[in-house]
CSV table of C-alpha atoms in Angstrom, one decimal:
chain,number,residue,atom,x,y,z
A,12,UNK,CA,73.4,-39.0,-89.6
A,13,UNK,CA,70.2,-38.9,-91.5
A,14,UNK,CA,71.2,-42.4,-93.2
A,15,UNK,CA,71.5,-43.9,-89.9
A,16,UNK,CA,68.1,-42.2,-88.3
A,17,UNK,CA,66.5,-44.1,-91.3
A,18,UNK,CA,68.5,-47.3,-91.1
A,19,UNK,CA,67.3,-47.4,-87.2
A,20,UNK,CA,63.8,-46.8,-87.9
A,21,UNK,CA,63.7,-49.6,-90.6
A,22,UNK,CA,65.0,-52.0,-88.2
A,23,UNK,CA,62.8,-51.1,-85.7
A,24,UNK,CA,60.2,-52.0,-88.2
A,25,UNK,CA,61.7,-55.0,-89.3
A,26,UNK,CA,62.1,-56.1,-85.9
A,27,UNK,CA,58.6,-55.1,-84.8
A,28,UNK,CA,57.0,-57.3,-88.0
A,29,UNK,CA,59.5,-60.3,-86.9
A,30,UNK,CA,58.2,-60.3,-83.3
A,31,UNK,CA,54.7,-60.0,-84.3
A,32,UNK,CA,55.0,-63.0,-86.7
A,33,UNK,CA,57.2,-65.0,-84.1
A,34,UNK,CA,54.2,-64.1,-81.5
A,35,UNK,CA,51.3,-65.2,-84.0
A,36,UNK,CA,53.1,-68.6,-85.2
A,37,UNK,CA,54.5,-69.6,-81.2
A,38,UNK,CA,51.0,-68.8,-79.8
A,39,UNK,CA,49.2,-70.6,-82.6
A,40,UNK,CA,46.6,-67.9,-82.9
A,41,UNK,CA,43.5,-67.4,-84.9
A,42,UNK,CA,44.2,-65.7,-88.4
A,43,UNK,CA,40.3,-64.7,-87.7
A,44,UNK,CA,41.6,-62.9,-84.0
A,45,UNK,CA,45.0,-61.6,-84.8
A,46,UNK,CA,46.2,-62.4,-88.3
A,47,UNK,CA,50.0,-62.8,-89.3
A,48,UNK,CA,52.0,-60.1,-91.2
A,49,UNK,CA,52.3,-62.0,-94.2
A,50,UNK,CA,48.5,-62.6,-94.5
A,51,UNK,CA,48.2,-58.7,-93.6
A,52,UNK,CA,50.7,-57.9,-96.4
A,53,UNK,CA,48.7,-60.0,-98.8
A,54,UNK,CA,45.5,-58.1,-98.0
A,55,UNK,CA,47.4,-55.2,-98.4
A,56,UNK,CA,48.5,-55.8,-101.7
A,57,UNK,CA,45.3,-57.1,-103.1
A,58,UNK,CA,43.3,-54.1,-102.1
A,59,UNK,CA,46.0,-52.1,-103.9
A,60,UNK,CA,46.0,-53.8,-107.1
A,61,UNK,CA,42.5,-54.0,-107.2
A,62,UNK,CA,42.3,-49.7,-106.5
A,63,UNK,CA,39.7,-50.6,-104.2
A,64,UNK,CA,42.4,-48.9,-101.4
A,65,UNK,CA,43.1,-45.9,-103.7
A,66,UNK,CA,39.8,-44.7,-103.8
A,67,UNK,CA,39.0,-45.2,-100.0
A,68,UNK,CA,41.9,-43.5,-99.2
A,69,UNK,CA,40.9,-40.5,-101.6
A,70,UNK,CA,37.4,-40.0,-100.2
A,71,UNK,CA,38.9,-40.1,-96.5
A,72,UNK,CA,41.5,-37.8,-97.6
A,73,UNK,CA,38.8,-35.2,-98.8
A,74,UNK,CA,36.8,-35.4,-96.3
A,75,UNK,CA,39.8,-35.0,-93.5
A,76,UNK,CA,41.5,-32.1,-95.7
A,77,UNK,CA,38.1,-30.0,-96.6
A,78,UNK,CA,37.0,-30.5,-93.1
A,79,UNK,CA,40.1,-29.8,-91.4
A,80,UNK,CA,40.4,-26.2,-93.9
A,81,UNK,CA,37.2,-25.2,-92.9
A,82,UNK,CA,36.9,-26.1,-89.0
A,83,UNK,CA,40.4,-24.1,-88.7
A,84,UNK,CA,39.4,-21.1,-90.9
A,85,UNK,CA,36.0,-20.9,-89.0
A,86,UNK,CA,38.0,-21.4,-85.5
A,87,UNK,CA,40.6,-18.6,-86.0
A,88,UNK,CA,38.3,-16.0,-87.3
A,89,UNK,CA,36.0,-16.8,-84.3
A,90,UNK,CA,39.1,-16.3,-82.3
A,91,UNK,CA,40.3,-12.7,-83.9
A,92,UNK,CA,36.7,-12.1,-83.2
A,93,UNK,CA,36.4,-13.0,-79.3
A,94,UNK,CA,39.7,-11.5,-79.2
A,95,UNK,CA,38.9,-8.2,-80.5
A,96,UNK,CA,35.7,-7.7,-79.0
A,97,UNK,CA,35.7,-8.9,-75.5
A,98,UNK,CA,32.1,-8.1,-74.5
A,99,UNK,CA,31.2,-10.9,-77.2
A,100,UNK,CA,33.7,-13.2,-75.9
A,101,UNK,CA,32.0,-12.6,-72.5
A,102,UNK,CA,28.7,-13.8,-73.8
A,103,UNK,CA,29.6,-16.4,-75.9
A,104,UNK,CA,32.2,-18.2,-74.0
A,105,UNK,CA,29.7,-20.1,-71.4
A,106,UNK,CA,28.0,-21.4,-75.0
A,107,UNK,CA,31.5,-22.4,-76.2
A,108,UNK,CA,32.6,-24.5,-72.9
A,109,UNK,CA,29.2,-26.2,-73.2
A,110,UNK,CA,29.5,-27.1,-76.7
A,111,UNK,CA,33.0,-28.2,-76.1
A,112,UNK,CA,32.0,-30.6,-73.4
A,113,UNK,CA,29.1,-32.2,-75.3
A,114,UNK,CA,30.6,-36.0,-77.1
A,115,UNK,CA,31.0,-35.1,-80.9
A,116,UNK,CA,30.6,-38.6,-81.7
A,117,UNK,CA,27.0,-38.3,-79.4
A,118,UNK,CA,25.9,-36.0,-82.4
A,119,UNK,CA,26.8,-37.9,-85.2
A,120,UNK,CA,23.7,-38.8,-85.8
A,121,UNK,CA,22.4,-35.6,-85.8
A,122,UNK,CA,24.7,-34.8,-88.8
A,123,UNK,CA,23.2,-37.6,-90.6
A,124,UNK,CA,19.9,-36.4,-90.0
A,125,UNK,CA,20.7,-33.0,-91.2
A,126,UNK,CA,23.6,-33.5,-94.2
A,127,UNK,CA,22.7,-37.3,-95.4
A,128,UNK,CA,24.9,-40.1,-95.8
A,129,UNK,CA,27.1,-38.3,-98.3
A,130,UNK,CA,30.4,-36.5,-97.5
A,131,UNK,CA,28.8,-33.5,-96.6
A,132,UNK,CA,27.7,-35.8,-93.2
A,133,UNK,CA,31.6,-36.2,-92.7
A,134,UNK,CA,33.2,-33.3,-93.6
A,135,UNK,CA,30.5,-31.7,-90.4
A,136,UNK,CA,31.7,-34.3,-88.1
A,137,UNK,CA,35.3,-33.3,-88.8
A,138,UNK,CA,34.7,-29.6,-88.4
A,139,UNK,CA,33.1,-30.0,-85.0
A,140,UNK,CA,35.9,-32.1,-83.6
A,141,UNK,CA,38.8,-30.0,-84.5
A,142,UNK,CA,36.8,-26.4,-84.4
A,143,UNK,CA,37.0,-26.4,-80.7
A,144,UNK,CA,41.0,-27.4,-80.3
A,145,UNK,CA,41.8,-24.7,-83.3
A,146,UNK,CA,39.7,-21.9,-81.5
A,147,UNK,CA,41.0,-22.6,-77.9
A,148,UNK,CA,44.5,-22.2,-79.0
A,149,UNK,CA,43.9,-19.5,-81.3
A,150,UNK,CA,42.7,-17.4,-78.3
A,151,UNK,CA,44.7,-18.4,-76.0
A,152,UNK,CA,47.9,-17.1,-78.2
A,153,UNK,CA,46.0,-13.7,-78.8
A,154,UNK,CA,45.3,-13.3,-75.5
A,155,UNK,CA,49.2,-13.9,-74.7
A,156,UNK,CA,50.6,-10.8,-75.9
A,157,UNK,CA,52.3,-8.5,-73.7
A,158,UNK,CA,51.9,-5.4,-72.4
A,159,UNK,CA,55.3,-4.4,-73.3
A,160,UNK,CA,54.4,-5.2,-76.9
A,161,UNK,CA,51.0,-3.7,-76.6
A,162,UNK,CA,52.2,-0.4,-75.4
A,163,UNK,CA,55.0,-0.1,-77.9
A,164,UNK,CA,52.1,-0.4,-80.8
A,165,UNK,CA,50.3,2.6,-79.1
A,166,UNK,CA,53.8,4.7,-78.9
A,167,UNK,CA,54.0,4.3,-82.6
A,168,UNK,CA,50.5,4.8,-83.1
A,169,UNK,CA,49.3,1.9,-84.8
A,170,UNK,CA,45.4,1.1,-85.7
A,171,UNK,CA,43.8,-1.7,-84.0
A,172,UNK,CA,44.1,-3.6,-87.3
A,173,UNK,CA,47.9,-3.2,-87.2
A,174,UNK,CA,48.2,-4.4,-83.8
A,175,UNK,CA,46.5,-7.6,-84.8
A,176,UNK,CA,48.5,-8.1,-87.9
A,177,UNK,CA,51.8,-7.4,-86.8
A,178,UNK,CA,51.7,-8.4,-83.3
A,179,UNK,CA,48.5,-10.4,-81.9
A,180,UNK,CA,48.9,-13.0,-85.1
A,181,UNK,CA,52.7,-13.5,-84.8
A,182,UNK,CA,52.1,-14.4,-81.3
A,183,UNK,CA,49.5,-16.7,-82.0
A,184,UNK,CA,50.8,-18.6,-84.5
A,185,UNK,CA,53.1,-21.0,-82.4
A,186,UNK,CA,49.3,-21.6,-80.2
A,187,UNK,CA,47.9,-22.7,-83.9
A,188,UNK,CA,50.3,-24.7,-85.2
A,189,UNK,CA,50.3,-26.6,-81.8
A,190,UNK,CA,46.0,-27.0,-82.1
A,191,UNK,CA,46.6,-28.2,-86.1
A,192,UNK,CA,49.5,-30.7,-85.2
A,193,UNK,CA,47.0,-32.6,-82.9
A,194,UNK,CA,43.3,-31.5,-84.7
A,195,UNK,CA,44.7,-32.7,-88.2
A,196,UNK,CA,45.2,-36.2,-86.9
A,197,UNK,CA,41.9,-35.9,-85.1
A,198,UNK,CA,40.4,-35.0,-88.3
A,199,UNK,CA,41.5,-38.2,-90.0
A,200,UNK,CA,40.2,-40.2,-86.9
A,201,UNK,CA,36.8,-38.0,-87.1
A,202,UNK,CA,36.4,-38.9,-91.4
A,203,UNK,CA,36.9,-42.6,-90.0
A,204,UNK,CA,34.2,-43.0,-87.2
A,205,UNK,CA,31.5,-40.7,-89.5
A,206,UNK,CA,32.1,-43.2,-92.2
A,207,UNK,CA,31.7,-46.5,-89.8
A,208,UNK,CA,28.5,-44.7,-88.4
A,209,UNK,CA,27.1,-43.7,-91.6
A,210,UNK,CA,28.8,-44.8,-94.9
A,211,UNK,CA,26.2,-44.2,-97.7
A,212,UNK,CA,27.7,-44.8,-101.1
A,213,UNK,CA,31.1,-43.7,-100.9
A,214,UNK,CA,33.8,-46.1,-99.6
A,215,UNK,CA,36.2,-44.5,-97.2
A,216,UNK,CA,38.6,-46.3,-95.2
A,217,UNK,CA,36.0,-46.5,-92.4
A,218,UNK,CA,33.4,-47.9,-94.8
A,219,UNK,CA,36.4,-51.0,-95.6
A,220,UNK,CA,36.8,-51.3,-92.0
A,221,UNK,CA,32.9,-51.9,-92.1
A,222,UNK,CA,32.6,-54.3,-94.8
A,223,UNK,CA,35.7,-56.2,-93.2
A,224,UNK,CA,34.3,-56.5,-89.7
A,225,UNK,CA,30.7,-57.9,-90.8
A,226,UNK,CA,32.8,-60.1,-92.8
A,227,UNK,CA,35.3,-61.3,-90.0
A,228,UNK,CA,38.1,-60.1,-92.4
A,229,UNK,CA,40.8,-59.5,-89.7
A,230,UNK,CA,43.5,-59.1,-92.4
A,231,UNK,CA,41.7,-56.5,-94.2
A,232,UNK,CA,40.9,-54.6,-91.0
A,233,UNK,CA,44.8,-54.8,-89.8
A,234,UNK,CA,46.0,-53.8,-93.6
A,235,UNK,CA,43.3,-50.4,-93.4
A,236,UNK,CA,44.6,-49.7,-90.1
A,237,UNK,CA,48.1,-49.8,-91.3
A,238,UNK,CA,47.2,-47.4,-93.8
A,239,UNK,CA,45.3,-45.5,-91.9
A,240,UNK,CA,48.5,-45.2,-89.3
A,241,UNK,CA,50.5,-44.5,-92.5
A,242,UNK,CA,48.2,-41.6,-93.5
A,243,UNK,CA,48.4,-40.4,-89.9
A,244,UNK,CA,52.0,-39.9,-89.6
A,245,UNK,CA,52.5,-38.3,-93.2
A,246,UNK,CA,49.6,-35.8,-92.3
A,247,UNK,CA,51.6,-35.0,-88.7
A,248,UNK,CA,54.7,-34.6,-90.7
A,249,UNK,CA,53.2,-32.1,-93.0
A,250,UNK,CA,51.8,-29.9,-90.1
A,251,UNK,CA,55.3,-30.0,-88.4
A,252,UNK,CA,57.3,-28.9,-92.0
A,253,UNK,CA,54.8,-26.2,-92.2
A,254,UNK,CA,55.2,-24.9,-88.7
A,255,UNK,CA,59.1,-25.5,-89.2
A,256,UNK,CA,58.6,-23.1,-91.9
A,257,UNK,CA,56.7,-20.4,-90.8
A,258,UNK,CA,57.7,-20.6,-87.3
A,259,UNK,CA,61.3,-20.1,-88.3
A,260,UNK,CA,61.3,-16.6,-87.3
A,261,UNK,CA,60.6,-17.8,-83.5
A,262,UNK,CA,63.7,-20.5,-83.8
A,263,UNK,CA,66.9,-18.9,-81.9
A,264,UNK,CA,69.6,-18.4,-84.1
């Protein structure tokens, strides 16, 4: 069954590449606008052999992972605090909504001013983009604990801390992992956008796109976009696998 699915995916991929090549050749498209797959593969191979691509992937992945971990932890911790202190939630809720509504790309120049053109400003943008989805989903999960569950914990004379760890956290986990599935890919996008806005001395995938754009090298841009697509799929698959592992108790037998 798995082999059949893999075969179908490979055939779909080959079919898409063939259709791409036929369209480019049949319509006689200028390669500076839309290059053919052969030209893109040559560019991808050249970037890989030179080591430029590996270095760029490493820079972007660092920014993505560090920003994701920090942003997710901050979102979860604040969600727990707001869930346990309703008065604080009532006070901060309007500010959270207001900050969430601000386009994060619009504040990226401020991050460049505050943190410079190094990795710190990119990580800051990643944190700002994924922080709110994690916060909102974690709060929704923590607040979705049923009255019956809370009454049961009271009957067992459980402390507030025990109720949080043994009930609320388990109820919130599916919500949190749902946020992770979206926010990890968003984190990758944010890292690339941050590199496009201000690269500095670090050469990430966004920086490569910026360089190829200045040189009107469409094949290079397409090659980097393919790499980003593969990375996005891989990161999403990692979150899905982690979700299946940690949420195995929630699936019906």
